[in-house]
Coordinates of N, CA and C in Angstrom, one line a residue:
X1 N 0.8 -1.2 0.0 CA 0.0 0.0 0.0 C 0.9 1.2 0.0
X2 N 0.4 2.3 -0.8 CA 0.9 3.5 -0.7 C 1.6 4.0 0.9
X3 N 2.7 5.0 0.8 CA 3.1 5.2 1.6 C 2.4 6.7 2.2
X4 N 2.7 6.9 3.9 CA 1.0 8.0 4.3 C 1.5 9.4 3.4
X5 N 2.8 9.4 3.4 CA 3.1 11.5 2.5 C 2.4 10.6 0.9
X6 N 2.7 10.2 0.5 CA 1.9 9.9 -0.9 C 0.6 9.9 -0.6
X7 N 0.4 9.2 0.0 CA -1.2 9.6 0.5 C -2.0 10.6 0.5
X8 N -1.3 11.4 1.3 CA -1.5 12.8 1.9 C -1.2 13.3 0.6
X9 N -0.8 13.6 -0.2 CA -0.2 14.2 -1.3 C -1.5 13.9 -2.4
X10 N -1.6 12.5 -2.5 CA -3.0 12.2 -3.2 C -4.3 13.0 -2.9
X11 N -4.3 12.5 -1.5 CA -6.1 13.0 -1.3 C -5.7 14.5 -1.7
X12 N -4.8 15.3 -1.3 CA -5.2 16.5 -1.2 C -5.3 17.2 -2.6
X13 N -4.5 16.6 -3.9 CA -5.0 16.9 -5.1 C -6.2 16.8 -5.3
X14 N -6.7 15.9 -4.6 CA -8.6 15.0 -5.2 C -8.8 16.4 -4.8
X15 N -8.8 16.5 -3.6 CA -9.7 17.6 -2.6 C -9.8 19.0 -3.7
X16 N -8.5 19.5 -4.1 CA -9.0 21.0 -4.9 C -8.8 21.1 -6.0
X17 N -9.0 19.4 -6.7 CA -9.1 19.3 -8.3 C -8.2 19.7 -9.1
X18 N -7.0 19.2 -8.4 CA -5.5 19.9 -8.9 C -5.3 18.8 -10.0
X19 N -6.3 17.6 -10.3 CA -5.7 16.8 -11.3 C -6.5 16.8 -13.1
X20 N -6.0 16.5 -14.1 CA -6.1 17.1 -15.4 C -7.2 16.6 -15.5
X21 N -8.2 16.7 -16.3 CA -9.6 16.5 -16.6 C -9.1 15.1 -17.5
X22 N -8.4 14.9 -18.1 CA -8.6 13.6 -19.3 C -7.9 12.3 -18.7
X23 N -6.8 12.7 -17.6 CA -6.5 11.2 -16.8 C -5.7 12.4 -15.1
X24 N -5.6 10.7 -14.3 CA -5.3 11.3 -13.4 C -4.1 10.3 -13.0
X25 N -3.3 10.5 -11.5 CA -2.1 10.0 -11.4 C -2.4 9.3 -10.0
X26 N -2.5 7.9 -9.8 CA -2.2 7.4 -8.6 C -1.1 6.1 -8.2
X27 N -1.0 6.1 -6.9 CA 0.1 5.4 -6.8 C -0.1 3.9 -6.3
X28 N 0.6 3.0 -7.0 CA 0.2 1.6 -6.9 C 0.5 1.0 -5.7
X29 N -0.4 -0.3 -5.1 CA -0.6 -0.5 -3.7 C 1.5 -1.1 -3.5
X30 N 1.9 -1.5 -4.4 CA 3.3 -1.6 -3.7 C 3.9 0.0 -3.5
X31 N 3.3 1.0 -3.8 CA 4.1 2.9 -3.3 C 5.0 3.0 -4.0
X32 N 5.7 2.5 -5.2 CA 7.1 3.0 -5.6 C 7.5 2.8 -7.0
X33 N 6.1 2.9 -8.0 CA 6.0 3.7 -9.1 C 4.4 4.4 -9.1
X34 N 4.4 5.1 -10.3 CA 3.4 6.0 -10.4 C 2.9 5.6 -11.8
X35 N 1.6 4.8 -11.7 CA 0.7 4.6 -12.8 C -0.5 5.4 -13.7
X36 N -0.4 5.9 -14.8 CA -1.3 6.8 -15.2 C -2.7 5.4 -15.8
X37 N -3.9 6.5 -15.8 CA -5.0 5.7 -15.8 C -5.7 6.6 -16.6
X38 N -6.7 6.6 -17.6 CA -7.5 7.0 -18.1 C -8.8 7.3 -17.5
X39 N -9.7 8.4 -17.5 CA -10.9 8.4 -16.6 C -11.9 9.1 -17.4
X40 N -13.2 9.4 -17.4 CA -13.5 10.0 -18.3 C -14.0 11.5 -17.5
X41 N -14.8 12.5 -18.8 CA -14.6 13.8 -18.0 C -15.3 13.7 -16.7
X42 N -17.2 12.8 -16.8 CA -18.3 12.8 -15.8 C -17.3 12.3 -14.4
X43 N -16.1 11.6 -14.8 CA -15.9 11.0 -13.6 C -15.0 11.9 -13.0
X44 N -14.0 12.7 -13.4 CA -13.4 13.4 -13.1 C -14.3 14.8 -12.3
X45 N -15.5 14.8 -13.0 CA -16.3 16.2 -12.7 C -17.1 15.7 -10.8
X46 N -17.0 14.7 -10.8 CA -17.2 14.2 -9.6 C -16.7 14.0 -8.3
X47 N -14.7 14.3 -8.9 CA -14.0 14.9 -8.2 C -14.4 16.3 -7.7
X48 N -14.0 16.2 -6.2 CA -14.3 17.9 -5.4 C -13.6 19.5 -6.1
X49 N -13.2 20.1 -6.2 CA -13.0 21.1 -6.5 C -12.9 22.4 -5.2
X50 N -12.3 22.1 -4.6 CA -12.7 22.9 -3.4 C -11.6 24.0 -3.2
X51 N -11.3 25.3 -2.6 CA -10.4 26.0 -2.8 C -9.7 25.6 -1.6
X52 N -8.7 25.6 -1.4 CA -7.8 24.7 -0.3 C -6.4 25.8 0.1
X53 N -6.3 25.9 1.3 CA -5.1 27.1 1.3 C -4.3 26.5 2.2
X54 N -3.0 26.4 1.9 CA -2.0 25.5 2.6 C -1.5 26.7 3.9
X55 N -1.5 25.8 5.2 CA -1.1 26.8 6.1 C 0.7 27.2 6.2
X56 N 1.5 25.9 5.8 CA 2.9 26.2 5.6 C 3.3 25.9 4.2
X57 N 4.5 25.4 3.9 CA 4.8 24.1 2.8 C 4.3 23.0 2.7
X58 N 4.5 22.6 4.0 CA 3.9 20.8 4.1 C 2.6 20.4 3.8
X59 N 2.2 19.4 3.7 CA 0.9 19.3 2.9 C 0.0 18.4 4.1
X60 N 0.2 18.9 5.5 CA -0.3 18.1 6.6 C -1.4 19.1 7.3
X61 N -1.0 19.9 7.3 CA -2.2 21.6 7.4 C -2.5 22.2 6.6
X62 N -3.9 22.8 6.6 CA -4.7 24.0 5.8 C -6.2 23.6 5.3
X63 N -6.4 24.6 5.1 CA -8.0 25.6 5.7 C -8.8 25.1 4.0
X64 N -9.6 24.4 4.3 CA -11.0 23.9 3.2 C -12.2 25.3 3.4
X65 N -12.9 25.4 2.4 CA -14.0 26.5 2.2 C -14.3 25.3 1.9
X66 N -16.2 25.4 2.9 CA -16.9 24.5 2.7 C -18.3 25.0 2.8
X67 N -19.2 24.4 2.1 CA -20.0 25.5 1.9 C -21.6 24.2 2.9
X68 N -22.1 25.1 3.0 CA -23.8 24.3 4.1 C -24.3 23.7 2.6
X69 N -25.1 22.8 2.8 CA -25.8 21.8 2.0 C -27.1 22.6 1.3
X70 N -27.2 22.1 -0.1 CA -28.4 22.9 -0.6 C -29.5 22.3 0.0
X71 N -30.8 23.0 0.0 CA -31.9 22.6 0.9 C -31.6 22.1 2.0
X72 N -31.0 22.6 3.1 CA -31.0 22.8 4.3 C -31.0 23.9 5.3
X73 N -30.7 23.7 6.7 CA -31.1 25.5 7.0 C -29.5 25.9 7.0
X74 N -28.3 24.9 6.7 CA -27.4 26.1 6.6 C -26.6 26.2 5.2
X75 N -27.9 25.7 4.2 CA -27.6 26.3 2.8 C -27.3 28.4 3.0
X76 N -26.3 28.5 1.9 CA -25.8 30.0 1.7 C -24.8 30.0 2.8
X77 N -24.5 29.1 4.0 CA -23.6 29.5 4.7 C -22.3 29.0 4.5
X78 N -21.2 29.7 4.8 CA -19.5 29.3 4.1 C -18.5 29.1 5.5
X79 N -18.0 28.1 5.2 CA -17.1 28.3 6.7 C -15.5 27.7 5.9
X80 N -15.0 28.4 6.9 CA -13.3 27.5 7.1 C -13.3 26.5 7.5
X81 N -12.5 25.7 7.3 CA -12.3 24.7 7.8 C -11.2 24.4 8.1
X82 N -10.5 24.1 9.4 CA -8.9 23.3 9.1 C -9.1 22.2 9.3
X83 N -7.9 21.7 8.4 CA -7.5 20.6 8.5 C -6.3 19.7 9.0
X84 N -5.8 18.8 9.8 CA -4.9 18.7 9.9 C -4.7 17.2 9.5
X85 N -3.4 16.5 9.0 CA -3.3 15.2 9.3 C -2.3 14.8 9.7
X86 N -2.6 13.5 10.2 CA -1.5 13.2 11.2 C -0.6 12.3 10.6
X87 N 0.6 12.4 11.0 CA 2.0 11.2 10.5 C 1.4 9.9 10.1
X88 N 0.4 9.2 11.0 CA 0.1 7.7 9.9 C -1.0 8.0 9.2
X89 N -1.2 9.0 9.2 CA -2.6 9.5 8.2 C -2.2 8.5 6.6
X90 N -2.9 7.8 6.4 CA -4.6 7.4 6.0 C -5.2 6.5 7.1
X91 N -4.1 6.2 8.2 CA -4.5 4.5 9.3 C -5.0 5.4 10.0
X92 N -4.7 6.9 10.6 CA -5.2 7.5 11.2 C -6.2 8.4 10.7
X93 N -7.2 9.0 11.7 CA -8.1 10.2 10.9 C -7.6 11.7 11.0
X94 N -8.0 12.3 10.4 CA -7.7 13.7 9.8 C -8.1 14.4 11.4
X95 N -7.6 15.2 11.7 CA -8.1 16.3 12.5 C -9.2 17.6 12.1
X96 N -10.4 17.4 12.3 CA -10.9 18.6 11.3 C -11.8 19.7 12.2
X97 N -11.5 21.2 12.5 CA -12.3 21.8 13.1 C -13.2 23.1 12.2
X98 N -14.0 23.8 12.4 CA -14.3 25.0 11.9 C -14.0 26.2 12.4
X99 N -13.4 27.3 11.7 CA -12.6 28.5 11.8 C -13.9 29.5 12.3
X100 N -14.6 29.4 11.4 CA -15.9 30.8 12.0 C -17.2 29.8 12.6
X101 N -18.2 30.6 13.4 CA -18.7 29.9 14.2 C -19.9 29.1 13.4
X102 N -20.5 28.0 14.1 CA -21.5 27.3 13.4 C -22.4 26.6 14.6
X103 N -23.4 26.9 14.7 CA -24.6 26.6 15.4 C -24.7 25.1 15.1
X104 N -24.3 24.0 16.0 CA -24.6 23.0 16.0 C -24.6 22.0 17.1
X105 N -25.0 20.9 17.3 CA -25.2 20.0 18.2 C -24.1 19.7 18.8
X106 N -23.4 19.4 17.3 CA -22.1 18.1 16.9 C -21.0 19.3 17.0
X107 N -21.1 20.4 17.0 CA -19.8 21.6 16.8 C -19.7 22.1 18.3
X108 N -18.3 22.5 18.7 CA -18.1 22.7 19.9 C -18.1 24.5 19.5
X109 N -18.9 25.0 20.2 CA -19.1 26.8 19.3 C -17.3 27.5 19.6
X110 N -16.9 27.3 20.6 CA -15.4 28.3 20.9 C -14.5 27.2 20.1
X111 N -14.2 26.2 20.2 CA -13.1 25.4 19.6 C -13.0 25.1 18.2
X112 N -14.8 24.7 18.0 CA -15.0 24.3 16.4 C -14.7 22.9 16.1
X113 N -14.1 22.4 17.2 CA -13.7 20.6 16.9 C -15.7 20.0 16.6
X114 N -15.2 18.9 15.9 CA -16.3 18.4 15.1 C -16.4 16.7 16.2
X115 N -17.7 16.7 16.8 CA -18.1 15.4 17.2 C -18.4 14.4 16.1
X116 N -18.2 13.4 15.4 CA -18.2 12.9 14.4 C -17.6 11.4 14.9
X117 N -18.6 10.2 14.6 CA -18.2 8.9 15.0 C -17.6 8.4 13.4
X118 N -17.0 8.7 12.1 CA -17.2 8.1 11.5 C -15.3 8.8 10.9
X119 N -14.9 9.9 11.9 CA -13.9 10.9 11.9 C -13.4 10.3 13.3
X120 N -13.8 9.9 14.5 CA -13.1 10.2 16.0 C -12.8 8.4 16.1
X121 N -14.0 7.5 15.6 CA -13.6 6.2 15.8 C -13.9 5.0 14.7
X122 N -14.9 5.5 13.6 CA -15.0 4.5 12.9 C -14.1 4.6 11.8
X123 N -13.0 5.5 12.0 CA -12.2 6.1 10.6 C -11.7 4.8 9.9
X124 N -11.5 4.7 8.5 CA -10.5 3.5 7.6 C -9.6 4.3 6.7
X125 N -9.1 3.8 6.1 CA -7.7 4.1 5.8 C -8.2 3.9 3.7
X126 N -10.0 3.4 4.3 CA -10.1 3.9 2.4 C -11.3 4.8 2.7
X127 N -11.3 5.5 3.4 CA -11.8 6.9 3.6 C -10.7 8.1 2.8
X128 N -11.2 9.2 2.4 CA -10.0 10.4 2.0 C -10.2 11.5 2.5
X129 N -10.1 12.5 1.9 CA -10.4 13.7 2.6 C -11.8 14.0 1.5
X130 N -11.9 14.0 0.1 CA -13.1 13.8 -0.5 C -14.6 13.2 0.3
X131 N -14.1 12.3 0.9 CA -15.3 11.4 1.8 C -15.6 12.4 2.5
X132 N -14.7 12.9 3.6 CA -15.1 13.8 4.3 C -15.4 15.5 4.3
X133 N -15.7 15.7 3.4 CA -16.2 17.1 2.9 C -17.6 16.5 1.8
X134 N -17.5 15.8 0.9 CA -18.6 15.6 0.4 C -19.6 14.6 0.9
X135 N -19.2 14.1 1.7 CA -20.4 13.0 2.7 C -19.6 13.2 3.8
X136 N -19.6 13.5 4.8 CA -19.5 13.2 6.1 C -19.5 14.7 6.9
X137 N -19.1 15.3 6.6 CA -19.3 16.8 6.8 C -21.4 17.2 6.7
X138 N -21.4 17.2 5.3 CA -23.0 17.3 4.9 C -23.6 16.5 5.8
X139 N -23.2 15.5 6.1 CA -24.2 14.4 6.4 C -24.4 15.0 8.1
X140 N -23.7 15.2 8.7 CA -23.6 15.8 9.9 C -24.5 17.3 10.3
X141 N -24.3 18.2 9.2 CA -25.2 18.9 9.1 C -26.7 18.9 9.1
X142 N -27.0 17.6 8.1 CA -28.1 17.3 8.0 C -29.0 16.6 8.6
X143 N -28.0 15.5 9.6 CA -28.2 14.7 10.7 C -28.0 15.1 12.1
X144 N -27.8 16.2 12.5 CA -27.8 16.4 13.7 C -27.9 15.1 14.8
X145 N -26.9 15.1 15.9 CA -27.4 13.7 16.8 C -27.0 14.5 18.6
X146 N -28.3 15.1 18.7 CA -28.1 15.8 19.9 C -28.0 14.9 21.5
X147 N -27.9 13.3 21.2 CA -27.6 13.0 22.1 C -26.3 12.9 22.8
X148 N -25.1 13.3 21.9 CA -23.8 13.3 21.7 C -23.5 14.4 21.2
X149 N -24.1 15.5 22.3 CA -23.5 16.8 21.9 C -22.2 17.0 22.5
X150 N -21.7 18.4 21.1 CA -20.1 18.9 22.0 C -21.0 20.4 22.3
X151 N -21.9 20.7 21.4 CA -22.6 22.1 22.2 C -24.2 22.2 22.4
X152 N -24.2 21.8 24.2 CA -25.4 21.4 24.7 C -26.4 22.3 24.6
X153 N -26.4 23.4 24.2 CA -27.3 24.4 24.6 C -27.8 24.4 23.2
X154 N -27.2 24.0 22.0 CA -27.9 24.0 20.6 C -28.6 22.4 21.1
X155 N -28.1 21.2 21.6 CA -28.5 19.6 21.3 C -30.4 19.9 22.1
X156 N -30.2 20.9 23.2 CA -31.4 21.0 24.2 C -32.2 21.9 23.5
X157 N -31.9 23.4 22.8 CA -32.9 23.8 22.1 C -33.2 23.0 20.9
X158 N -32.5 22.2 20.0 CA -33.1 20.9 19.1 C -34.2 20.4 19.9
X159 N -33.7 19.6 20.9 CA -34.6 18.5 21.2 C -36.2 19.4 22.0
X160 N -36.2 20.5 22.5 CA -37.1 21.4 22.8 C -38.3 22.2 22.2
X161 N -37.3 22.7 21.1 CA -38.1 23.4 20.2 C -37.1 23.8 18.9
X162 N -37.7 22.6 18.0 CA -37.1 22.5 16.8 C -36.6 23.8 15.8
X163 N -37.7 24.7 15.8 CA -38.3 25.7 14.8 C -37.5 26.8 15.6
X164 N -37.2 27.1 17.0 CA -36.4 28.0 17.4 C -35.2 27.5 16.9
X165 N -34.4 26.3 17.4 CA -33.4 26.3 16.9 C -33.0 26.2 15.4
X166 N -33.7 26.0 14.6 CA -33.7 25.8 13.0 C -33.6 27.6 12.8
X167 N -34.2 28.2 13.6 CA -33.7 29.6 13.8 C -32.5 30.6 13.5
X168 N -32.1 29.6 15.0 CA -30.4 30.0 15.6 C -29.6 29.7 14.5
X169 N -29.8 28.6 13.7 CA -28.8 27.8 13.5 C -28.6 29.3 11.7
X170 N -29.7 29.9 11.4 CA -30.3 30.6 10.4 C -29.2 31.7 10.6
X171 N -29.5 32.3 12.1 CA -29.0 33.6 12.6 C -27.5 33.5 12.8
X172 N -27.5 32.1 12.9 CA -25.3 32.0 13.0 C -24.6 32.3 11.8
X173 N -25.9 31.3 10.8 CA -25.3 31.7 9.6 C -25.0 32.8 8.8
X174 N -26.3 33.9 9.1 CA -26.3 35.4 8.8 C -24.7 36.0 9.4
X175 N -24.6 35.5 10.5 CA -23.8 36.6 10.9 C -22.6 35.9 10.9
X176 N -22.1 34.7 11.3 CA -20.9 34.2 11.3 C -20.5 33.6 10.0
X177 N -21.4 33.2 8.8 CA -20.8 32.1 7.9 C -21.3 33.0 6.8
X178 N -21.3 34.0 6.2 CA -20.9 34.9 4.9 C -19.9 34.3 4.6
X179 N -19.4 34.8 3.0 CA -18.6 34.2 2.4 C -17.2 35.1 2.9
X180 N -17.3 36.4 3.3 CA -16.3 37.1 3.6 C -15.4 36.2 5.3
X181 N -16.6 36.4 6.1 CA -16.3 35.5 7.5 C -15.0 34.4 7.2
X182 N -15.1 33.6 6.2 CA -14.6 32.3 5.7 C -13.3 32.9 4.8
X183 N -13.0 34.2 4.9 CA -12.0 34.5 4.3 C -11.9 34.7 2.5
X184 N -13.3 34.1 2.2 CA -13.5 34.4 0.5 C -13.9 35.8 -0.3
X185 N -13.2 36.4 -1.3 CA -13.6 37.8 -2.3 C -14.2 36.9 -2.9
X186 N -15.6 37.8 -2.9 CA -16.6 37.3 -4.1 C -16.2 38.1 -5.4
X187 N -16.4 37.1 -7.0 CA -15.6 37.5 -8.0 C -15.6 38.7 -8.4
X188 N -16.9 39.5 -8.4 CA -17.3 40.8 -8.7 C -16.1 41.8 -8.2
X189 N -16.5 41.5 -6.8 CA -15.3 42.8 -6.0 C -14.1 42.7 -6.4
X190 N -13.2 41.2 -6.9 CA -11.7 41.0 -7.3 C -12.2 41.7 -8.2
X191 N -13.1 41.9 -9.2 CA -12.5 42.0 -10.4 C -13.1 43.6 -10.8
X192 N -13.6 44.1 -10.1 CA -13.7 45.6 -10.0 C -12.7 46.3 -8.8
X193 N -11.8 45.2 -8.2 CA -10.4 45.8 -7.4 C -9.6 46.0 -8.9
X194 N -9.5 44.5 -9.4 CA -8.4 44.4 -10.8 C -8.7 45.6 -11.9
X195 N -10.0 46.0 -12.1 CA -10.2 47.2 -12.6 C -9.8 48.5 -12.8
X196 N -9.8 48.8 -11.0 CA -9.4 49.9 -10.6 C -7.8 50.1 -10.7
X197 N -7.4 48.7 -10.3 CA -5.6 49.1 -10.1 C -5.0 49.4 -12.5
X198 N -6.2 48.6 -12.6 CA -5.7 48.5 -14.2 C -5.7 50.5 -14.5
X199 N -7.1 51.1 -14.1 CA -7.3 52.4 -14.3 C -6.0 53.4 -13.5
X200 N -5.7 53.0 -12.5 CA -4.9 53.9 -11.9 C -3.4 53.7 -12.3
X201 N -3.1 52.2 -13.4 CA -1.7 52.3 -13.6 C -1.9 53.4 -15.0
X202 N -3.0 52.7 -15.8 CA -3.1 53.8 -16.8 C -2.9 55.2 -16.8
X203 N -3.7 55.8 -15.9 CA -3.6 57.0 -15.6 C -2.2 57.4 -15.2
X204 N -1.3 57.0 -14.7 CA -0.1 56.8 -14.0 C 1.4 56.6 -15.8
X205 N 0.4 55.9 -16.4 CA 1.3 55.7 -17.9 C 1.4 57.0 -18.5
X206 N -0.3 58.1 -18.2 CA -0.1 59.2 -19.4 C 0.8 60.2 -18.9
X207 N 0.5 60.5 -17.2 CA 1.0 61.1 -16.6 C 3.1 61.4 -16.9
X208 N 3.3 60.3 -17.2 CA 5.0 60.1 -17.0 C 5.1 60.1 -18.8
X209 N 4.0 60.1 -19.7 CA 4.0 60.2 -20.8 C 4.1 61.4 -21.1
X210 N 4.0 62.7 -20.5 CA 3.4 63.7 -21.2 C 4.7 64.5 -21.4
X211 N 5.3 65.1 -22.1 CA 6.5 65.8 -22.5 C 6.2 67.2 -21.6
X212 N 7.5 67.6 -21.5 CA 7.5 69.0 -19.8 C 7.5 69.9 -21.7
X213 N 6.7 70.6 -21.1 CA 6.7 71.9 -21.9 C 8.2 72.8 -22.1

């Protein structure tokens, strides 16, 4: 079986779709050549795409933009995510918390560590980091399991009064999980910033163009 830095080096391509649309590169269960495979585009399009920001060099930390599940109540909301993995990572599981706050059962609101049996104890080693952003993350969201809360005060207004907390969980989103909160420029603003610096170098070209009288 692959060795865990190839590993780590694998999933994290999957994760921000760093690999070419017509084939992709993985490494054979003996670890110590590199096999190319043909795929087609549907399956490649299947792969995640996620924007992924490395916290140093090493490819063991850094921050996932992950977005709330459509048709749910924290559809439109955007969080950070870190990620960390550990030295026998794939045998081990990923460490994963969220950066800006998130109203939930399973979320600890100050720390952001993720209560998750399928991350803390049922982890396998043919899990990736794909698994865990496109099912296991969502599925958490959508599954709430308030008997195994890390934050009791959302697991008791759940089990109390649904519709208040389906609320809360609304109003965290408003205020904590915008796309800005999660550290993301929506395209418009980059590209009316890129605008502006384009007009001010211009302006700046005629200026040093103009011959002194």
């Amino acid at each position: 079986m692959s060795s865990p830095s190839k590993r780590r080096e694998m999933d994290l391509m999957k994760l921000s779709g760093s690999w070419g649309v017509s084939e992709i590169f993985l490494w054979d269960f003996d670890g110590d050549s590199l096999i190319r495979i043909s795929v087609t585009v549907d399956a490649c399009r299947m792969m995640s795409d996620y924007k992924v920001e490395m916290v140093n060099d090493g490819m063991q930390e850094f921050f996932v933009e992950f977005r709330g599940p459509n048709e749910s109540i924290y559809q439109g909301g955007v969080w950070k995510v870190r990620v960390e993995l550990p030295d026998a990572y794939p045998y081990k599981s990923p460490s994963i918390g969220f950066i800006n706050k998130i109203y939930h059962p399973n979320v600890d609101e100050m720390s952001g560590s993720v209560c998750l049996d399928v991350i803390n104890q049922t982890w396998s080693p043919m899990f990736d980091l794909v698994n865990v952003f496109e099912v296991f993350l969502p599925q958490l969201l959508l599954y709430p399991n308030p008997s195994d809360p890390l934050n009791g005060d959302a697991a008791a207004l759940m089990m109390r009064d649904r519709a208040a907390y389906e609320q809360k969980v609304k109003e965290y989103c408003e205020k904590y999980a915008k796309p800005e909160d999660a550290g993301v420029i929506p395209e418009d603003r980059s590209s009316d910033e890129e605008l502006s610096e384009d007009e001010d170098d211009s302006g700046d070209e005629e200026i040093l163009g103009k011959p002194d009288p």
